[in-house]
Amino acid sequence: MPSFNTHPSSYRDPSGFLFYKNGVLYRQVNKIFKKDFEDFIDTGLYDHLVDKKILIPHQTINENLTGSEDWLQTLQPEVVPFISYPYEWCFDMLKDAALLTLEAAKEALNFGMMLKDASAYNLQWHGGRMMFIDTLSFESYDEQKPWIAYRQFCEHFFAPLALMHYLKEPLQNLLLAYPDGVPLSTAKKILPFKSKLNLHTSLHIHLQASVANKLKNNAQQKPFTKQKMQNLLRSLEEGIGFFCFSQSPGVWSNYYEEANQREDYVKNKKQIVSQWLNKLNVNSVFDAGANEGEFSEIAAEKTRQVICADYDHYSINKFYRKIKKHNWFNLYPLIIDLSNPSPSIGVNNAERDSFLKRTKVDLVLALALIHHLAIGRNIPFESIAKMFSGLGEYLIIEFVPKEDEKIQLMLNQKKDVYHWYNEENFKTAFNQLFTIVENHNVGNSNRNLYLMMKRDA
Amino acid sequence: MQHFLLYIDPGSGSYLIQAIIAGVLGIVFFFKNIMIAVKHFFYRIFGKKSKMP
């Protein structure tokens, strides 16, 4: 019997499953899904979705790699180099994922098929765009039936987007609390009154939450029609299209404007980072504390993949818009709080890996970040060094001394219990896990940049 | 407190609500489409005129 490992999150749908064999990811299609899968291919829907860059392409393997009796076909999907989850996405990413799901549903309808689920986990940020990754989500369309994935779509997309729109709060973490989507009854209670004045929010959240559970399922069901389905999709699309996340200034949104006033500092920092990037010849970078991505952009020009994370939703949302505008394909903007990175979740805590487990890069960039972790969050240097050593082989880190005006600003609002915060202790702590390769003073500031290499690298 | 309907597919209740919502939307979009058509009609007339020297 050939050995393979089923992907821990691939157990819900009897149509097939994802598995790894010899380190390669495959998708098995089961016999039970024969008719729908054949329709999906034969109608031309698969080719159409791939051409339109809505769906991730696959290769057909024509070999039963699992030895399963249920086997119908084996597919090898294009590799997504870095997997991220909706609770790490900014508002615009989730909105684009929602609109792409609706586009996939509309396209499917034109080919006599329909989406049978509408989970936010069916999409990934790949090659500079949102892409649908679940090939087995399309089934033959029965005009008499409504959309089976309607409520799921509302819980995974409509409710969190409506909440962020109306409350003007970054609530991506709600999707971590509710991996199956925000319950509509919960969303209804949190949403302000004015949300009822919007037709689409009123129907898809307020009315649905109030009425759905009260309706008796044995009541006589009138057949649905294709026109009704199209109206439903149009309404969801108009509702989501209306939602936006205002650009009120974030914690760091003015950082570069302010930092640019110190022109020498930023210019010199860019020169040093570029120089080191050229010298290291790395493929992948994690920009921790990326802010609006100014240094991620430099890294993206010189490497294949840059994961740019910040805990400020507004900064990442702004950078995401810039990435889309410029069609940058190798940047992965994410909202990550390094003092509490996304944990492993789901069945056996194995369905979705933690952020730290998923992130393995050649180089970690930690620019103007150390004081936010050490003084802002009270994290000892040793813990910070341990976290960075688990992520990458090289580290470019900026040390900001306590006399720096930014730290003094922080200390104006809290008691100074950071007697241990100095450059000597920083070097001692990092020296246990890293070798210091080079260091440079930045501009005319009192900040120092360090290039370090992991000791066991 | 949220009352879960155990043993019932959570999506099944949405079948009837979809019929209700689709009914409402049928009326809304009927009038909306007329409005769009009227706007389009006037835009075509006045839009063309405004381009004339």
XYZ file of C-alpha atoms in Angstrom:
510
model
C 0.000 0.000 0.000
C 1.518 3.325 -0.987
C 2.118 5.652 1.946
C 0.514 9.097 2.056
C -0.589 11.663 4.620
C -4.058 13.167 4.448
C -4.048 16.928 4.976
C -5.459 17.502 8.494
C -8.045 20.036 7.285
C -9.316 17.899 4.417
C -12.004 15.788 6.037
C -15.268 17.663 5.613
C -16.122 16.968 1.997
C -16.723 13.368 0.864
C -16.030 14.437 -2.748
C -12.301 14.065 -2.225
C -9.361 15.061 -0.076
C -5.896 16.573 -0.107
C -2.892 14.458 0.731
C 0.871 14.578 0.710
C 2.988 11.892 -0.875
C 6.762 12.188 -1.017
C 6.396 15.818 -0.012
C 4.070 16.652 -2.949
C 0.507 17.884 -2.404
C -2.215 16.053 -4.353
C -5.994 16.094 -4.380
C -7.936 12.872 -4.770
C -11.356 13.014 -6.404
C -13.663 10.279 -5.106
C -16.076 8.170 -7.173
C -19.028 9.656 -5.305
C -18.279 12.991 -7.050
C -17.909 11.461 -10.553
C -20.868 13.152 -12.254
C -20.159 16.625 -10.845
C -16.432 16.452 -11.518
C -16.951 15.292 -15.095
C -19.467 18.106 -15.631
C -16.979 20.554 -14.169
C -14.340 19.540 -16.702
C -16.565 18.705 -19.705
C -18.637 21.886 -19.630
C -15.404 23.863 -19.910
C -15.950 25.582 -16.561
C -12.572 24.454 -15.212
C -10.687 25.856 -18.233
C -12.728 29.051 -18.124
C -12.026 29.654 -14.413
C -8.313 28.948 -14.876
C -8.150 31.265 -17.909
C -9.783 34.023 -15.886
C -7.314 33.369 -13.045
C -10.162 32.662 -10.645
C -9.214 29.063 -9.890
C -5.829 27.532 -9.245
C -4.786 25.192 -12.095
C -3.941 21.515 -11.603
C -2.330 18.675 -13.489
C -4.215 15.422 -13.911
C -2.141 12.507 -12.683
C -4.365 9.542 -13.764
C -2.921 7.287 -11.113
C -4.380 6.005 -7.846
C -1.676 7.177 -5.452
C -3.593 6.340 -2.264
C -4.708 2.857 -3.249
C -8.216 3.850 -2.151
C -11.276 2.031 -3.535
C -13.078 5.383 -3.722
C -10.511 6.759 -6.149
C -11.705 8.407 -9.329
C -8.872 10.785 -10.228
C -5.725 12.358 -8.780
C -4.960 16.020 -9.286
C -1.768 17.891 -8.563
C -2.667 21.518 -7.853
C -0.225 24.347 -8.511
C 1.782 24.984 -5.356
C 0.821 27.976 -3.222
C 4.179 28.907 -1.661
C 2.770 30.509 1.457
C -0.570 29.724 3.065
C -2.335 32.460 5.028
C -5.711 32.493 6.745
C -8.642 34.925 6.805
C -7.895 35.965 10.395
C -4.559 37.300 9.090
C -6.068 39.221 6.180
C -6.888 42.899 6.074
C -10.350 44.191 5.193
C -9.664 44.606 1.477
C -8.232 41.084 1.195
C -11.350 39.585 2.762
C -13.530 41.781 0.566
C -11.661 40.658 -2.565
C -11.972 37.033 -1.445
C -15.737 37.531 -1.020
C -16.131 39.162 -4.433
C -14.071 36.427 -6.079
C -16.263 33.768 -4.472
C -19.333 35.498 -5.934
C -17.625 35.801 -9.316
C -16.841 32.081 -9.249
C -20.495 31.360 -8.407
C -21.743 33.571 -11.246
C -19.354 32.033 -13.759
C -20.373 28.556 -12.609
C -24.051 29.423 -13.157
C -23.301 30.290 -16.785
C -21.954 26.754 -17.226
C -24.874 25.052 -15.491
C -22.962 24.551 -12.266
C -22.849 26.156 -8.830
C -20.610 26.558 -5.795
C -21.541 24.063 -3.108
C -19.570 25.818 -0.387
C -18.397 29.337 0.252
C -15.758 29.068 2.936
C -13.157 31.831 3.249
C -10.590 29.040 3.590
C -11.232 28.113 -0.055
C -9.214 31.136 -1.136
C -5.555 32.024 -0.970
C -3.448 35.033 -1.783
C -1.310 33.694 -4.629
C 0.738 35.398 -7.349
C -0.473 38.858 -6.370
C -4.196 38.061 -6.391
C -6.877 36.188 -4.514
C -7.439 32.741 -5.997
C -10.005 30.037 -5.430
C -8.167 26.857 -4.452
C -10.891 24.252 -3.867
C -11.377 22.488 -7.197
C -14.091 20.222 -5.772
C -16.411 23.043 -4.710
C -18.359 23.044 -7.989
C -21.407 20.847 -8.464
C -24.135 20.535 -11.080
C -26.761 23.250 -10.672
C -30.355 22.390 -9.845
C -32.441 25.449 -10.761
C -35.165 24.510 -8.319
C -32.867 24.757 -5.334
C -31.530 27.848 -3.587
C -27.832 28.318 -2.848
C -26.710 25.703 -0.375
C -23.688 27.814 0.590
C -25.669 31.018 1.160
C -25.555 31.051 4.946
C -21.910 30.005 4.975
C -21.090 32.880 2.637
C -22.901 35.310 4.937
C -21.073 34.014 8.019
C -17.612 33.821 6.458
C -17.708 37.056 4.473
C -20.783 39.250 4.730
C -20.978 39.404 8.535
C -17.282 40.147 9.285
C -17.094 42.721 6.477
C -20.325 44.392 7.617
C -19.030 44.517 11.195
C -15.740 46.119 10.147
C -17.559 48.571 7.870
C -20.122 49.737 10.418
C -18.001 49.592 13.569
C -14.848 50.986 11.887
C -12.799 48.527 13.908
C -10.235 45.976 12.682
C -12.061 42.769 13.565
C -10.165 40.142 11.564
C -9.580 38.311 14.853
C -13.287 37.469 14.968
C -12.555 34.842 12.326
C -10.049 33.239 14.678
C -12.703 33.087 17.387
C -15.271 31.759 14.894
C -13.432 29.571 12.349
C -16.793 28.529 10.862
C -17.770 32.139 10.316
C -19.319 34.785 12.555
C -22.791 33.550 13.634
C -25.426 35.836 12.149
C -27.245 36.130 15.462
C -24.007 37.462 17.013
C -23.375 39.854 14.126
C -26.965 41.115 14.346
C -26.562 41.969 18.025
C -23.285 43.835 17.525
C -24.214 45.799 14.401
C -25.478 49.366 14.959
C -29.027 50.404 14.061
C -27.964 52.209 10.881
C -26.924 48.863 9.380
C -30.656 48.041 9.181
C -31.091 50.948 6.813
C -28.947 49.193 4.223
C -31.162 46.869 2.199
C -28.562 44.154 1.686
C -27.279 44.094 5.291
C -30.823 44.202 6.501
C -31.804 41.175 4.411
C -28.677 39.023 4.632
C -27.930 39.566 8.303
C -30.824 41.066 10.256
C -33.694 39.306 8.538
C -31.828 36.035 8.132
C -30.709 35.986 11.781
C -34.204 36.813 13.030
C -36.185 34.484 10.860
C -34.027 31.551 9.707
C -34.165 29.475 12.888
C -37.876 30.104 13.377
C -38.838 28.733 9.987
C -40.054 25.194 9.964
C -38.141 23.070 7.523
C -41.208 20.995 6.745
C -43.019 24.034 5.391
C -43.893 23.764 1.742
C -40.926 24.798 -0.354
C -41.549 26.709 -3.536
C -39.031 25.959 -6.263
C -36.251 28.499 -6.651
C -35.370 29.903 -10.072
C -32.166 30.917 -11.815
C -33.353 34.531 -11.852
C -33.813 34.425 -8.088
C -30.334 32.982 -7.704
C -28.886 35.747 -9.860
C -30.734 38.340 -7.790
C -29.348 36.823 -4.611
C -25.777 36.912 -5.935
C -26.245 40.464 -7.214
C -27.521 41.601 -3.849
C -24.586 39.990 -2.018
C -22.211 41.608 -4.497
C -23.791 45.065 -4.145
C -23.830 44.734 -0.357
C -20.170 43.769 -0.173
C -19.173 46.318 -2.801
C -20.664 49.034 -0.573
C -18.581 48.043 2.467
C -15.329 49.904 2.972
C -12.780 50.367 5.679
C -12.041 54.025 6.257
C -8.504 55.284 6.219
C -8.518 56.782 9.665
C -4.914 57.101 10.801
C -3.528 53.891 12.238
C -0.915 53.549 14.918
C 1.852 53.582 12.340
C 0.122 54.966 9.286
C 2.047 58.243 9.476
C 5.298 56.557 10.348
C 7.079 57.014 7.041
C 5.855 60.546 6.512
C 7.334 61.361 9.878
C 10.407 59.228 9.318
C 10.991 60.926 5.986
C 11.538 64.126 7.880
C 14.676 62.350 9.020
C 15.733 61.864 5.423
C 19.330 60.773 6.067
C 18.204 58.119 8.456
C 15.754 56.412 6.074
C 18.028 56.807 3.060
C 21.012 55.340 4.844
C 18.936 52.508 6.294
C 17.699 51.601 2.817
C 21.258 51.618 1.487
C 22.531 49.299 4.197
C 19.587 46.887 3.902
C 19.904 46.786 0.082
C 23.626 46.168 0.337
C 23.153 43.279 2.760
C 20.309 41.828 0.676
C 22.571 41.802 -2.389
C 25.357 40.180 -0.446
C 23.215 37.460 1.135
C 21.486 36.309 -2.045
C 18.382 35.090 -0.157
C 15.141 33.774 -1.675
C 12.575 34.503 0.991
C 12.160 37.284 3.522
C 9.878 37.899 6.487
C 9.501 41.602 7.196
C 8.335 41.648 10.810
C 6.778 45.005 11.599
C 6.494 45.897 7.925
C 4.326 48.965 8.510
C 3.359 50.209 5.044
C 5.932 47.951 3.440
C 8.659 50.373 2.398
C 11.407 47.851 3.158
C 9.313 44.890 1.976
C 9.286 46.540 -1.448
C 13.089 46.652 -1.500
C 13.247 43.011 -0.420
C 10.656 42.017 -3.053
C 12.834 43.444 -5.830
C 15.684 41.174 -4.809
C 13.962 37.993 -3.628
C 11.237 35.584 -4.667
C 8.909 35.843 -1.681
C 8.365 38.466 0.990
C 5.953 37.964 3.865
C 5.225 41.413 5.233
C 3.473 41.509 8.552
C 2.335 44.200 10.906
C -0.203 44.312 13.679
C -1.693 47.560 12.426
C -4.656 46.685 10.225
C -4.756 50.092 8.526
C -1.094 49.987 7.459
C -1.438 46.501 5.974
C -4.695 47.441 4.253
C -2.991 50.455 2.702
C -0.011 48.364 1.603
C -2.336 45.690 0.183
C -3.964 48.332 -2.032
C -0.526 49.422 -3.224
C 0.476 45.807 -3.979
C -2.687 45.358 -6.044
C -2.212 48.653 -7.857
C 1.317 47.734 -8.903
C 0.563 44.050 -9.560
C 3.380 42.939 -7.286
C 3.181 39.170 -7.236
C 5.628 38.112 -4.528
C 4.456 40.090 -1.509
C 2.219 38.564 1.172
C 0.706 41.318 3.356
C -0.599 39.982 6.680
C -1.828 41.258 10.017
C 0.288 39.550 12.647
C 0.828 40.517 16.253
C 4.257 39.090 17.082
C 3.460 39.105 20.776
C 0.601 36.728 19.970
C 1.037 35.214 16.474
C -1.820 33.109 15.038
C -2.027 29.778 16.880
C -2.676 26.334 15.404
C -6.427 25.766 15.288
C -9.084 23.238 14.318
C -9.423 19.512 14.971
C -6.439 18.275 16.997
C -5.080 21.799 16.577
C -3.778 20.509 13.269
C -6.138 21.926 10.625
C -4.508 25.334 10.338
C -0.897 25.625 11.384
C 0.318 28.424 13.589
C 1.973 31.380 11.913
C 5.378 30.436 13.307
C 5.090 26.885 11.985
C 4.144 28.093 8.500
C 6.816 30.745 8.274
C 10.275 29.501 7.349
C 12.351 32.047 5.465
C 15.975 32.784 4.646
C 16.001 36.231 6.188
C 14.054 38.048 8.886
C 13.897 41.851 8.779
C 13.187 43.451 12.144
C 13.586 47.173 11.556
C 12.648 49.660 14.261
C 10.752 46.879 15.973
C 12.761 45.697 18.971
C 11.576 48.490 21.295
C 7.939 47.794 20.486
C 8.348 44.185 21.544
C 10.741 44.730 24.460
C 9.352 47.948 25.944
C 5.888 48.044 24.356
C 5.075 44.440 25.243
C 7.643 43.649 27.965
C 9.108 40.717 25.988
C 12.670 39.840 27.104
C 15.455 39.958 24.479
C 15.970 36.185 24.857
C 12.357 35.442 23.817
C 12.571 37.789 20.849
C 15.851 36.167 19.730
C 14.272 32.714 20.079
C 11.287 33.716 17.948
C 13.443 35.165 15.154
C 15.829 32.190 15.199
C 12.854 29.884 14.587
C 11.806 31.855 11.521
C 14.935 32.402 9.458
C 18.625 31.705 8.959
C 19.645 35.357 8.753
C 18.423 38.354 10.683
C 18.704 42.060 9.989
C 17.721 43.803 13.179
C 17.809 47.425 14.237
C 18.628 48.308 17.798
C 16.938 51.452 19.080
C 18.620 52.791 22.228
C 16.636 53.925 25.231
C 17.597 57.582 24.714
C 15.799 57.536 21.322
C 12.927 60.000 21.183
C 10.464 57.265 20.193
C 11.271 55.226 23.300
C 11.100 58.337 25.452
C 7.621 58.945 24.058
C 6.646 55.414 25.057
C 8.125 55.839 28.524
C 6.185 59.046 29.088
C 3.111 56.908 29.372
C 4.422 54.005 31.407
C 6.756 53.308 34.276
C 10.371 52.679 33.281
C 11.005 49.148 34.530
C 13.356 48.410 31.660
C 16.745 48.731 33.331
C 17.783 45.683 31.267
C 17.062 47.417 27.958
C 20.490 48.329 26.606
C 22.647 47.384 23.622
C 25.027 45.184 25.634
C 22.205 42.992 26.967
C 20.667 42.919 23.500
C 23.908 41.639 21.981
C 24.455 39.099 24.766
C 20.938 37.669 24.361
C 21.096 37.475 20.570
C 24.642 36.107 20.651
C 23.374 32.910 22.213
C 21.466 32.035 19.051
C 23.068 34.228 16.390
C 26.529 35.260 15.276
C 26.847 38.965 14.598
C 28.219 39.227 11.063
C 28.244 42.990 10.637
C 26.841 46.135 12.182
C 26.372 49.724 11.045
C 25.259 52.972 12.575
C 22.247 54.393 10.699
C 22.552 57.950 9.351
C 23.184 60.457 12.070
C 20.910 58.626 14.472
C 21.938 56.656 17.524
C 20.353 53.519 16.076
C 22.411 50.529 14.933
C 21.671 47.910 12.301
C 22.923 44.362 12.843
C 23.306 41.566 10.343
C 23.212 38.242 12.170
C 23.420 34.602 11.146
C 21.823 31.741 13.060
C 24.438 29.719 14.925
C 23.314 26.313 13.669
C 22.695 27.562 10.115
C -27.969 33.226 24.347
C -27.693 31.494 21.025
C -29.959 28.482 20.470
C -28.372 25.888 18.228
C -30.659 23.592 16.334
C -28.769 20.429 16.993
C -29.068 17.575 14.528
C -30.300 19.928 11.807
C -27.978 20.987 9.035
C -27.262 24.641 9.806
C -27.682 25.498 6.144
C -31.122 23.963 5.806
C -32.994 26.794 7.560
C -31.540 29.148 4.989
C -33.523 27.509 2.177
C -36.752 29.180 3.194
C -35.190 32.461 4.136
C -33.562 32.540 0.701
C -36.968 32.180 -0.891
C -38.224 35.144 1.144
C -35.128 37.255 0.462
C -35.164 36.384 -3.229
C -38.820 37.469 -3.342
C -37.964 40.869 -1.855
C -34.975 41.217 -4.173
C -37.107 40.388 -7.200
C -39.253 43.464 -6.515
C -36.305 45.710 -5.567
C -34.245 44.853 -8.640
C -37.287 45.159 -10.915
C -37.620 48.840 -9.989
C -33.883 49.370 -9.784
C -33.434 48.077 -13.329
C -36.122 50.487 -14.566
C -34.351 53.356 -12.804
C -31.016 52.369 -14.343
C -32.625 52.153 -17.801
C -34.225 55.599 -17.406
C -30.948 57.133 -16.186
C -29.130 55.515 -19.071
C -31.695 56.863 -21.530
C -31.302 60.455 -20.290
C -27.545 60.102 -20.053
C -27.443 59.062 -23.706
C -29.466 62.087 -24.781
C -27.815 64.733 -22.588
C -24.406 63.092 -22.659
C -24.354 63.349 -26.464
C -25.602 66.927 -26.423
C -22.937 68.060 -24.047
C -20.279 66.742 -26.407
C -21.627 68.857 -29.295
C -19.756 72.115 -30.075
